[in-house]
Amino acid sequence: MKSALKIGVIDIIVAVVAVSIVLLSMLPISRAIVILPVLVAAYILPCIVYRRMSCYSAIGQLSLSIAFVMMAFFFILNLWQSTVELGSADAPFLLHDAYSFHRLAQDIAHDTVSVYSPIVPYWGYPYFLSLWMKLGVNDIAFPIIANIFALLVALLLVGQCVEFVVGNTTYTVRMAGYAMMLTAMVPGVMATATQLSKEPFVIVSLLLCINALYAIKQRHRMVMYVAMLLIGLIVLSLCRPTYLYILLIYVLAIWLYKFKKADIAPFVLLILSVIIALYVGLQNSWWGDAQFVSGYMAREGHASFSYGESQKPFLQLIGEYNEYTNIAKILILPVTVAVQFMIPFPFETVPDFFGMPLSNAYHRMSYLWYLSALPMLLFFILHLLRTGGIRLNLIAFASAVAYCVPALITGGVVSRYAFCFVPLLSVAGAYVLAHLAAYDRKQKHIVYIFSVVYILLISIALYIGAHPSIIL
């Protein structure tokens, strides 16, 4: 344990020094020295908490460091691009959702309503941004640092979740570290914190809720975890209430295992709490308006995701998805899940004016997702319904179902909606990594054969992605 703590200190120092050098070299010094202490604090605080957790390990600390460095580098690139090269600290250059969030936050902060307000269906994150503006903090660096802090906390919750799922075994600490590492290695998850994005709040809220569900089921530190559950439900209802539908899947997976008569009352209260949070969230978002929902589904939901220039390969694969019947969508779900799994393809062509150098760096690092996903997939081949324990099988199955839901809704072309469930899939992947050395010859052969086939298929798909004319 002492050696792990010593290694952890080295990780922290190296991460802080590396990030400090990049930040001070890319931003004006006067601005960088104000941002740096806040950014470092967002990393140090989770590290301090983690060192006091029973699942602490050197690989878990390394995961925190990798996640922080990855997010900090993207954050600095994004900040340089949006507030130095193409904009300023007072008038940042923002695209897509970040632009809408920022403009709506300005409207809320100044008690005005502009043409930008109706663009965002969920107002929770713009309200969060508006709080900074009301306090006089207009630099987008600080709410983005809050996003980074949220995802580092999410990594701690991933480690804690492993403890609840597998209990106190000789593999628990190792599994917790591997689960944190698998999550930290996925740029699609980490990159959401490097811009004005609600996804970090969605991810940490889901993990708060799921850890709380396990703790309440096991009668563990009830007051603290009930508070965590309420916080998670409130934030989800404000930022993405539709994810509360999926949370009901986890409620069933966690609470129906070894269900007793004494569990009936708390189970009913949990279901009612989720339903109330869902109702309140929908009533306070544009999704509460049936006309908005029908318009979204008809014009934006399926169609616009597949009609963009960079989405043409998807259109070739899945066709006019918004015109399919629900039965047809279910039948082609393996195809749409595969499409979702493979995003981001590196075929997107970003003009130099918009893409420097953030997009190019992101597309190269996105390949780490395929590496992290390998042990997650191996769990379903080697262990689902066989070994690992009922709790692990149930959480893995629930997470797989949750991962498929965005593919069913969008045709698989918006992978960031599914990346929120990767931290929970990583718990299953960690089981594979922790037990790999103990596999018998047959299991190892399965690992070798599947890995070779998997890498070959990924390589073919990436080649097609880099040369879309093959299928266009």
Short mmCIF file of C-alpha atoms in Angstrom, two decimals:
data_model
loop_
_atom_site.label_atom_id
_atom_site.label_comp_id
_atom_site.label_asym_id
_atom_site.label_seq_id
_atom_site.Cartn_x
_atom_site.Cartn_y
_atom_site.Cartn_z
CA MET A 1 0.00 0.00 0.00
CA LYS A 2 2.83 2.40 0.86
CA SER A 3 4.55 1.75 -2.48
CA ALA A 4 1.23 2.41 -4.26
CA LEU A 5 0.86 5.68 -2.38
CA LYS A 6 4.44 6.64 -3.30
CA ILE A 7 3.82 5.87 -6.98
CA GLY A 8 0.62 7.89 -6.74
CA VAL A 9 2.54 10.97 -5.61
CA ILE A 10 4.87 10.64 -8.61
CA ASP A 11 1.87 10.35 -10.95
CA ILE A 12 0.34 13.50 -9.48
CA ILE A 13 3.55 15.53 -9.79
CA VAL A 14 4.19 14.46 -13.39
CA ALA A 15 0.59 15.19 -14.41
CA VAL A 16 0.56 18.64 -12.79
CA VAL A 17 3.93 19.63 -14.27
CA ALA A 18 3.00 18.46 -17.80
CA VAL A 19 -0.34 20.27 -17.77
CA SER A 20 1.20 23.43 -16.29
CA ILE A 21 3.82 23.64 -19.03
CA VAL A 22 1.24 23.26 -21.81
CA LEU A 23 -1.21 25.72 -20.26
CA LEU A 24 1.41 28.42 -19.63
CA SER A 25 2.83 28.04 -23.14
CA MET A 26 -0.49 28.24 -25.02
CA LEU A 27 -2.50 30.90 -23.17
CA PRO A 28 -1.59 34.48 -22.18
CA ILE A 29 0.37 34.31 -18.91
CA SER A 30 -1.97 36.67 -17.05
CA ARG A 31 -4.91 34.39 -17.83
CA ALA A 32 -3.04 31.10 -17.43
CA ILE A 33 -1.89 31.84 -13.86
CA VAL A 34 -5.51 32.43 -12.85
CA ILE A 35 -6.78 29.24 -14.50
CA LEU A 36 -3.94 26.93 -13.43
CA PRO A 37 -4.64 26.77 -9.65
CA VAL A 38 -8.32 26.00 -10.27
CA LEU A 39 -7.48 23.32 -12.84
CA VAL A 40 -4.93 21.68 -10.54
CA ALA A 41 -7.37 21.78 -7.62
CA ALA A 42 -9.98 19.98 -9.74
CA TYR A 43 -7.45 17.14 -10.05
CA ILE A 44 -5.92 17.14 -6.56
CA LEU A 45 -9.23 17.00 -4.67
CA PRO A 46 -10.38 13.70 -6.26
CA CYS A 47 -6.87 12.30 -5.71
CA ILE A 48 -7.07 13.13 -2.00
CA VAL A 49 -10.48 11.48 -1.71
CA TYR A 50 -9.31 8.44 -3.67
CA ARG A 51 -6.31 7.86 -1.39
CA ARG A 52 -8.79 7.41 1.47
CA MET A 53 -10.97 4.90 -0.38
CA SER A 54 -10.70 1.17 0.32
CA CYS A 55 -10.37 0.44 -3.42
CA TYR A 56 -7.23 2.61 -3.78
CA SER A 57 -4.54 1.17 -6.06
CA ALA A 58 -1.61 2.40 -8.13
CA ILE A 59 -3.44 1.63 -11.38
CA GLY A 60 -6.48 3.59 -10.17
CA GLN A 61 -4.30 6.59 -9.37
CA LEU A 62 -2.64 6.26 -12.77
CA SER A 63 -6.14 6.24 -14.29
CA LEU A 64 -6.93 9.56 -12.59
CA SER A 65 -3.67 11.00 -13.90
CA ILE A 66 -4.24 9.78 -17.47
CA ALA A 67 -7.81 11.10 -17.44
CA PHE A 68 -6.70 14.46 -16.08
CA VAL A 69 -3.84 14.90 -18.54
CA MET A 70 -6.00 13.81 -21.48
CA MET A 71 -8.84 16.15 -20.50
CA ALA A 72 -6.51 19.02 -19.61
CA PHE A 73 -4.71 18.86 -22.96
CA PHE A 74 -7.99 18.83 -24.89
CA PHE A 75 -9.29 21.59 -22.63
CA ILE A 76 -6.26 23.77 -23.34
CA LEU A 77 -6.48 23.12 -27.09
CA ASN A 78 -10.19 23.88 -27.06
CA LEU A 79 -9.66 27.02 -24.99
CA TRP A 80 -6.86 28.23 -27.25
CA GLN A 81 -8.92 27.59 -30.35
CA SER A 82 -12.14 29.17 -29.09
CA THR A 83 -10.80 32.10 -27.02
CA VAL A 84 -7.41 32.95 -28.54
CA GLU A 85 -7.13 31.89 -32.17
CA LEU A 86 -10.76 32.22 -33.31
CA GLY A 87 -12.34 34.27 -30.52
CA SER A 88 -11.61 35.90 -27.18
CA ALA A 89 -12.27 35.25 -23.49
CA ASP A 90 -15.22 37.67 -23.62
CA ALA A 91 -16.56 36.42 -26.97
CA PRO A 92 -15.56 32.75 -27.41
CA PHE A 93 -15.88 31.04 -30.76
CA LEU A 94 -18.21 28.10 -30.12
CA LEU A 95 -19.90 25.50 -32.33
CA HIS A 96 -23.03 23.36 -32.19
CA ASP A 97 -24.36 22.53 -28.69
CA ALA A 98 -21.72 24.58 -26.90
CA TYR A 99 -22.85 27.67 -28.82
CA SER A 100 -26.50 27.04 -27.93
CA PHE A 101 -25.72 26.38 -24.26
CA HIS A 102 -23.64 29.55 -24.01
CA ARG A 103 -26.19 31.79 -25.72
CA LEU A 104 -29.07 30.42 -23.68
CA ALA A 105 -27.03 30.88 -20.49
CA GLN A 106 -26.53 34.54 -21.43
CA ASP A 107 -30.28 34.92 -21.91
CA ILE A 108 -30.99 33.37 -18.51
CA ALA A 109 -28.31 35.42 -16.76
CA HIS A 110 -29.66 38.68 -18.21
CA ASP A 111 -33.36 37.71 -17.90
CA THR A 112 -33.92 37.97 -21.64
CA VAL A 113 -35.36 35.62 -24.24
CA SER A 114 -33.79 35.53 -27.68
CA VAL A 115 -34.11 33.39 -30.77
CA TYR A 116 -31.45 31.09 -29.33
CA SER A 117 -33.46 30.01 -26.29
CA PRO A 118 -35.65 27.28 -27.86
CA ILE A 119 -32.66 25.45 -29.41
CA VAL A 120 -31.80 23.53 -26.24
CA PRO A 121 -34.43 21.00 -25.07
CA TYR A 122 -32.87 20.57 -21.61
CA TRP A 123 -32.21 23.77 -19.73
CA GLY A 124 -30.32 22.39 -16.72
CA TYR A 125 -26.81 22.88 -18.09
CA PRO A 126 -27.50 26.40 -19.45
CA TYR A 127 -28.82 27.29 -15.97
CA PHE A 128 -25.54 26.00 -14.53
CA LEU A 129 -23.56 28.19 -16.96
CA SER A 130 -25.76 31.19 -16.15
CA LEU A 131 -24.82 30.92 -12.46
CA TRP A 132 -21.19 31.60 -13.37
CA MET A 133 -22.25 34.59 -15.46
CA LYS A 134 -24.39 35.98 -12.63
CA LEU A 135 -21.33 35.76 -10.38
CA GLY A 136 -19.39 37.79 -12.95
CA VAL A 137 -17.34 34.82 -14.24
CA ASN A 138 -17.64 35.03 -18.04
CA ASP A 139 -14.56 32.97 -18.90
CA ILE A 140 -15.73 29.56 -20.18
CA ALA A 141 -12.57 28.00 -18.72
CA PHE A 142 -14.07 27.72 -15.24
CA PRO A 143 -17.34 25.88 -16.01
CA ILE A 144 -15.30 23.54 -18.24
CA ILE A 145 -12.96 22.85 -15.31
CA ALA A 146 -16.09 21.96 -13.34
CA ASN A 147 -16.82 19.40 -16.08
CA ILE A 148 -13.32 17.96 -15.70
CA PHE A 149 -13.80 17.72 -11.94
CA ALA A 150 -17.14 15.93 -12.48
CA LEU A 151 -15.57 13.24 -14.68
CA LEU A 152 -12.71 12.67 -12.23
CA VAL A 153 -15.33 12.17 -9.52
CA ALA A 154 -17.08 9.78 -11.92
CA LEU A 155 -13.91 7.66 -12.04
CA LEU A 156 -13.98 7.37 -8.25
CA LEU A 157 -17.62 6.29 -8.45
CA VAL A 158 -16.67 3.62 -11.02
CA GLY A 159 -14.18 2.17 -8.52
CA GLN A 160 -16.78 2.32 -5.74
CA CYS A 161 -19.33 0.62 -7.99
CA VAL A 162 -16.98 -2.35 -8.42
CA GLU A 163 -16.88 -2.80 -4.64
CA PHE A 164 -20.67 -2.89 -4.48
CA VAL A 165 -20.95 -5.32 -7.40
CA VAL A 166 -18.31 -7.93 -6.53
CA GLY A 167 -18.02 -7.43 -2.77
CA ASN A 168 -14.84 -7.94 -0.79
CA THR A 169 -12.73 -10.42 -2.77
CA THR A 170 -9.06 -10.81 -3.61
CA TYR A 171 -9.82 -9.30 -7.03
CA THR A 172 -11.87 -6.27 -5.90
CA VAL A 173 -9.13 -3.65 -5.66
CA ARG A 174 -7.53 -4.82 -8.91
CA MET A 175 -10.90 -4.78 -10.69
CA ALA A 176 -11.69 -1.29 -9.42
CA GLY A 177 -8.40 0.01 -10.81
CA TYR A 178 -8.92 -1.70 -14.17
CA ALA A 179 -12.48 -0.35 -14.43
CA MET A 180 -11.20 3.17 -13.80
CA MET A 181 -8.47 2.68 -16.39
CA LEU A 182 -10.84 1.37 -19.07
CA THR A 183 -13.07 4.42 -18.55
CA ALA A 184 -10.15 6.86 -18.52
CA MET A 185 -8.86 5.50 -21.84
CA VAL A 186 -12.02 6.34 -23.80
CA PRO A 187 -11.62 9.79 -25.42
CA GLY A 188 -15.31 9.80 -26.34
CA VAL A 189 -16.09 9.94 -22.63
CA MET A 190 -13.24 12.18 -21.49
CA ALA A 191 -13.52 14.70 -24.33
CA THR A 192 -17.06 15.65 -23.27
CA ALA A 193 -15.54 17.47 -20.30
CA THR A 194 -13.26 19.63 -22.43
CA GLN A 195 -16.04 21.80 -23.84
CA LEU A 196 -19.35 23.26 -22.75
CA SER A 197 -21.19 19.95 -22.55
CA LYS A 198 -23.81 18.46 -20.23
CA GLU A 199 -22.51 14.89 -20.64
CA PRO A 200 -20.15 14.98 -17.61
CA PHE A 201 -23.12 15.88 -15.41
CA VAL A 202 -25.17 13.06 -16.94
CA ILE A 203 -22.36 10.53 -16.40
CA VAL A 204 -21.62 11.48 -12.80
CA SER A 205 -25.35 11.61 -11.97
CA LEU A 206 -25.95 8.13 -13.39
CA LEU A 207 -23.05 6.77 -11.34
CA LEU A 208 -24.27 8.58 -8.22
CA CYS A 209 -27.69 6.97 -8.65
CA ILE A 210 -26.36 3.48 -9.34
CA ASN A 211 -23.92 3.51 -6.41
CA ALA A 212 -26.75 4.78 -4.21
CA LEU A 213 -29.06 2.00 -5.41
CA TYR A 214 -26.49 -0.63 -4.42
CA ALA A 215 -25.79 1.02 -1.06
CA ILE A 216 -29.47 1.38 -0.16
CA LYS A 217 -30.12 -2.24 -1.19
CA GLN A 218 -27.27 -3.35 1.10
CA ARG A 219 -28.36 -0.95 3.89
CA HIS A 220 -24.96 0.74 3.70
CA ARG A 221 -24.56 4.31 5.07
CA MET A 222 -28.16 5.06 4.21
CA VAL A 223 -28.29 8.82 4.88
CA MET A 224 -25.28 9.63 2.70
CA TYR A 225 -26.38 7.44 -0.20
CA VAL A 226 -30.00 8.58 -0.11
CA ALA A 227 -28.64 12.12 -0.44
CA MET A 228 -26.47 10.96 -3.36
CA LEU A 229 -29.50 9.39 -5.02
CA LEU A 230 -31.53 12.59 -4.68
CA ILE A 231 -28.68 14.70 -6.09
CA GLY A 232 -28.30 12.32 -9.03
CA LEU A 233 -32.04 12.31 -9.76
CA ILE A 234 -32.29 16.10 -9.57
CA VAL A 235 -29.31 16.69 -11.87
CA LEU A 236 -30.55 14.10 -14.37
CA SER A 237 -34.03 15.62 -14.37
CA LEU A 238 -32.49 19.01 -15.19
CA CYS A 239 -29.86 17.90 -17.70
CA ARG A 240 -31.28 14.78 -19.40
CA PRO A 241 -34.56 13.49 -17.91
CA THR A 242 -35.03 10.92 -20.68
CA TYR A 243 -32.09 8.97 -19.22
CA LEU A 244 -34.28 8.32 -16.19
CA TYR A 245 -36.18 5.83 -18.34
CA ILE A 246 -32.94 3.87 -18.66
CA LEU A 247 -32.22 4.26 -14.95
CA LEU A 248 -35.37 2.19 -14.32
CA ILE A 249 -33.57 -0.74 -16.03
CA TYR A 250 -30.80 -0.46 -13.44
CA VAL A 251 -33.31 -0.23 -10.59
CA LEU A 252 -34.74 -3.57 -11.68
CA ALA A 253 -31.32 -5.17 -12.23
CA ILE A 254 -30.03 -4.11 -8.80
CA TRP A 255 -33.13 -4.49 -6.62
CA LEU A 256 -34.75 -7.65 -7.91
CA TYR A 257 -31.66 -9.72 -7.02
CA LYS A 258 -32.40 -11.55 -3.73
CA PHE A 259 -35.61 -9.57 -3.38
CA LYS A 260 -37.20 -9.94 0.07
CA LYS A 261 -40.45 -8.84 1.64
CA ALA A 262 -38.59 -6.05 3.46
CA ASP A 263 -37.46 -4.68 0.08
CA ILE A 264 -40.98 -4.00 -1.19
CA ALA A 265 -41.50 -0.58 0.47
CA PRO A 266 -38.07 0.90 -0.46
CA PHE A 267 -38.37 -0.55 -3.98
CA VAL A 268 -41.72 1.18 -4.49
CA LEU A 269 -40.28 4.44 -3.11
CA LEU A 270 -37.32 4.19 -5.50
CA ILE A 271 -39.56 3.65 -8.52
CA LEU A 272 -41.78 6.56 -7.47
CA SER A 273 -38.72 8.80 -6.95
CA VAL A 274 -37.45 8.08 -10.46
CA ILE A 275 -40.90 8.62 -11.98
CA ILE A 276 -41.35 11.93 -10.11
CA ALA A 277 -37.90 13.11 -11.23
CA LEU A 278 -38.77 12.09 -14.79
CA TYR A 279 -42.11 13.91 -14.70
CA VAL A 280 -40.60 17.10 -13.25
CA GLY A 281 -37.73 17.00 -15.72
CA LEU A 282 -39.98 16.58 -18.74
CA GLN A 283 -42.36 19.30 -17.57
CA ASN A 284 -39.45 21.74 -17.29
CA SER A 285 -37.91 21.01 -20.68
CA TRP A 286 -38.96 21.38 -24.28
CA TRP A 287 -39.45 17.62 -24.31
CA GLY A 288 -42.54 18.18 -22.18
CA ASP A 289 -44.23 19.70 -25.23
CA ALA A 290 -45.68 16.93 -27.40
CA GLN A 291 -45.47 19.13 -30.48
CA PHE A 292 -41.76 19.66 -29.93
CA VAL A 293 -41.19 15.93 -29.47
CA SER A 294 -43.06 15.00 -32.65
CA GLY A 295 -41.20 17.70 -34.59
CA TYR A 296 -37.87 16.51 -33.25
CA MET A 297 -38.57 12.91 -34.17
CA ALA A 298 -39.76 13.84 -37.66
CA ARG A 299 -37.17 16.46 -38.63
CA GLU A 300 -34.19 16.31 -36.31
CA GLY A 301 -34.20 13.09 -34.35
CA HIS A 302 -33.41 10.51 -37.02
CA ALA A 303 -33.21 12.45 -40.23
CA SER A 304 -30.65 15.18 -39.62
CA PHE A 305 -28.26 12.74 -37.97
CA SER A 306 -28.00 10.83 -41.26
CA TYR A 307 -28.26 13.58 -43.84
CA GLY A 308 -25.06 15.52 -43.16
CA GLU A 309 -22.16 15.32 -45.62
CA SER A 310 -19.99 13.36 -43.18
CA GLN A 311 -22.84 10.94 -42.43
CA LYS A 312 -23.23 9.70 -46.01
CA PRO A 313 -21.54 6.35 -45.26
CA PHE A 314 -24.08 5.79 -42.47
CA LEU A 315 -26.90 6.62 -44.86
CA GLN A 316 -25.53 3.99 -47.22
CA LEU A 317 -25.47 1.43 -44.42
CA ILE A 318 -28.78 2.02 -42.65
CA GLY A 319 -30.83 3.86 -45.29
CA GLU A 320 -33.74 6.20 -44.43
CA TYR A 321 -33.85 5.12 -40.81
CA ASN A 322 -36.52 7.63 -39.75
CA GLU A 323 -38.96 5.98 -42.17
CA TYR A 324 -38.57 2.48 -40.75
CA THR A 325 -41.20 0.85 -38.57
CA ASN A 326 -40.33 0.07 -34.95
CA ILE A 327 -40.17 -3.64 -35.77
CA ALA A 328 -37.73 -2.96 -38.60
CA LYS A 329 -35.57 -0.85 -36.28
CA ILE A 330 -35.43 -3.71 -33.80
CA LEU A 331 -34.53 -6.21 -36.53
CA ILE A 332 -31.58 -4.12 -37.77
CA LEU A 333 -30.45 -3.23 -34.23
CA PRO A 334 -27.23 -5.29 -34.59
CA VAL A 335 -26.30 -3.09 -37.57
CA THR A 336 -27.13 0.22 -35.86
CA VAL A 337 -25.30 -0.84 -32.68
CA ALA A 338 -22.26 -1.70 -34.83
CA VAL A 339 -22.47 1.73 -36.46
CA GLN A 340 -22.68 3.36 -33.04
CA PHE A 341 -19.75 1.27 -31.80
CA MET A 342 -17.51 2.33 -34.68
CA ILE A 343 -18.10 6.09 -34.35
CA PRO A 344 -16.09 8.20 -34.54
CA PHE A 345 -14.92 7.11 -37.95
CA PRO A 346 -11.94 9.18 -39.17
CA PHE A 347 -13.70 10.08 -42.44
CA GLU A 348 -15.13 13.37 -41.21
CA THR A 349 -13.60 16.21 -43.20
CA VAL A 350 -13.20 19.31 -41.06
CA PRO A 351 -12.08 22.55 -42.74
CA ASP A 352 -8.75 23.82 -41.46
CA PHE A 353 -10.48 26.92 -40.08
CA PHE A 354 -12.68 24.84 -37.77
CA GLY A 355 -10.51 21.80 -37.22
CA MET A 356 -7.14 23.04 -36.06
CA PRO A 357 -5.73 21.14 -34.24
CA LEU A 358 -8.43 19.82 -31.91
CA SER A 359 -10.35 17.63 -34.36
CA ASN A 360 -7.27 15.94 -35.81
CA ALA A 361 -5.94 15.11 -32.36
CA TYR A 362 -9.32 13.80 -31.23
CA HIS A 363 -9.75 11.51 -34.23
CA ARG A 364 -6.34 9.94 -33.69
CA MET A 365 -6.92 9.37 -29.96
CA SER A 366 -10.41 8.02 -30.57
CA TYR A 367 -8.86 4.68 -31.54
CA LEU A 368 -8.28 4.05 -27.82
CA TRP A 369 -12.02 3.35 -27.55
CA TYR A 370 -11.63 0.20 -29.63
CA LEU A 371 -8.84 -1.01 -27.33
CA SER A 372 -10.85 -0.35 -24.17
CA ALA A 373 -13.93 -2.04 -25.60
CA LEU A 374 -12.13 -5.34 -26.23
CA PRO A 375 -12.24 -6.68 -22.62
CA MET A 376 -15.83 -5.42 -22.28
CA LEU A 377 -16.86 -7.53 -25.27
CA LEU A 378 -14.85 -10.50 -24.00
CA PHE A 379 -16.89 -10.51 -20.80
CA PHE A 380 -20.08 -11.18 -22.74
CA ILE A 381 -18.39 -14.03 -24.63
CA LEU A 382 -16.64 -15.69 -21.69
CA HIS A 383 -18.63 -14.90 -18.57
CA LEU A 384 -22.18 -13.64 -19.09
CA LEU A 385 -24.59 -16.12 -17.42
CA ARG A 386 -21.61 -18.36 -16.63
CA THR A 387 -19.27 -16.82 -14.06
CA GLY A 388 -18.62 -13.55 -12.29
CA GLY A 389 -21.62 -13.64 -9.98
CA ILE A 390 -25.26 -12.70 -10.48
CA ARG A 391 -24.79 -9.03 -9.53
CA LEU A 392 -22.03 -8.56 -12.11
CA ASN A 393 -24.03 -10.37 -14.78
CA LEU A 394 -27.09 -8.22 -14.09
CA ILE A 395 -25.21 -4.89 -14.20
CA ALA A 396 -23.41 -5.99 -17.38
CA PHE A 397 -26.68 -7.00 -19.05
CA ALA A 398 -28.42 -3.77 -17.96
CA SER A 399 -25.51 -1.71 -19.30
CA ALA A 400 -25.57 -3.56 -22.61
CA VAL A 401 -29.29 -2.85 -22.96
CA ALA A 402 -28.68 0.81 -22.04
CA TYR A 403 -25.92 1.04 -24.65
CA CYS A 404 -28.31 -0.26 -27.33
CA VAL A 405 -31.10 2.23 -26.59
CA PRO A 406 -29.45 5.26 -28.33
CA ALA A 407 -28.76 3.06 -31.36
CA LEU A 408 -32.44 2.18 -31.53
CA ILE A 409 -33.49 5.82 -31.27
CA THR A 410 -30.95 7.51 -33.57
CA GLY A 411 -29.89 4.68 -35.87
CA GLY A 412 -26.53 4.51 -34.08
CA VAL A 413 -25.14 7.74 -35.53
CA VAL A 414 -24.86 9.68 -32.24
CA SER A 415 -22.40 7.63 -30.22
CA ARG A 416 -21.99 10.23 -27.47
CA TYR A 417 -25.47 9.34 -26.21
CA ALA A 418 -24.23 5.79 -25.55
CA PHE A 419 -20.82 6.71 -24.12
CA CYS A 420 -22.56 7.62 -20.84
CA PHE A 421 -22.87 3.88 -20.17
CA VAL A 422 -19.25 2.98 -20.94
CA PRO A 423 -18.13 3.51 -17.30
CA LEU A 424 -20.62 0.82 -16.26
CA LEU A 425 -19.58 -1.53 -19.07
CA SER A 426 -16.00 -1.06 -17.87
CA VAL A 427 -16.92 -2.89 -14.65
CA ALA A 428 -17.53 -6.00 -16.75
CA GLY A 429 -14.35 -5.42 -18.77
CA ALA A 430 -12.36 -5.10 -15.54
CA TYR A 431 -13.45 -8.59 -14.53
CA VAL A 432 -11.79 -9.98 -17.66
CA LEU A 433 -8.54 -8.09 -17.08
CA ALA A 434 -8.38 -9.05 -13.41
CA HIS A 435 -8.86 -12.78 -14.14
CA LEU A 436 -6.88 -12.99 -17.39
CA ALA A 437 -3.80 -14.59 -15.79
CA ALA A 438 -5.95 -17.31 -14.19
CA TYR A 439 -7.69 -18.40 -17.43
CA ASP A 440 -7.30 -22.02 -18.50
CA ARG A 441 -6.01 -22.96 -21.96
CA LYS A 442 -9.47 -23.01 -23.57
CA GLN A 443 -10.36 -19.56 -22.25
CA LYS A 444 -7.04 -18.15 -23.40
CA HIS A 445 -7.56 -19.59 -26.88
CA ILE A 446 -10.95 -17.86 -27.02
CA VAL A 447 -9.29 -14.59 -25.99
CA TYR A 448 -6.57 -14.94 -28.64
CA ILE A 449 -8.93 -15.91 -31.47
CA PHE A 450 -11.53 -13.26 -30.68
CA SER A 451 -8.87 -10.56 -30.28
CA VAL A 452 -7.34 -11.35 -33.68
CA VAL A 453 -10.74 -11.39 -35.43
CA TYR A 454 -11.79 -8.23 -33.59
CA ILE A 455 -8.64 -6.31 -34.56
CA LEU A 456 -8.99 -7.47 -38.17
CA LEU A 457 -12.62 -6.32 -38.39
CA ILE A 458 -11.82 -2.98 -36.73
CA SER A 459 -8.95 -2.45 -39.17
CA ILE A 460 -11.20 -3.16 -42.17
CA ALA A 461 -13.88 -0.81 -40.83
CA LEU A 462 -11.34 1.95 -40.20
CA TYR A 463 -9.90 1.51 -43.68
CA ILE A 464 -13.37 1.87 -45.18
CA GLY A 465 -13.91 4.88 -42.94
CA ALA A 466 -10.74 6.49 -44.24
CA HIS A 467 -11.79 5.69 -47.84
CA PRO A 468 -15.59 6.23 -47.85
CA SER A 469 -15.67 6.13 -51.65
CA ILE A 470 -15.57 2.33 -51.31
CA ILE A 471 -19.21 2.29 -50.18
CA LEU A 472 -20.42 5.63 -51.50
#
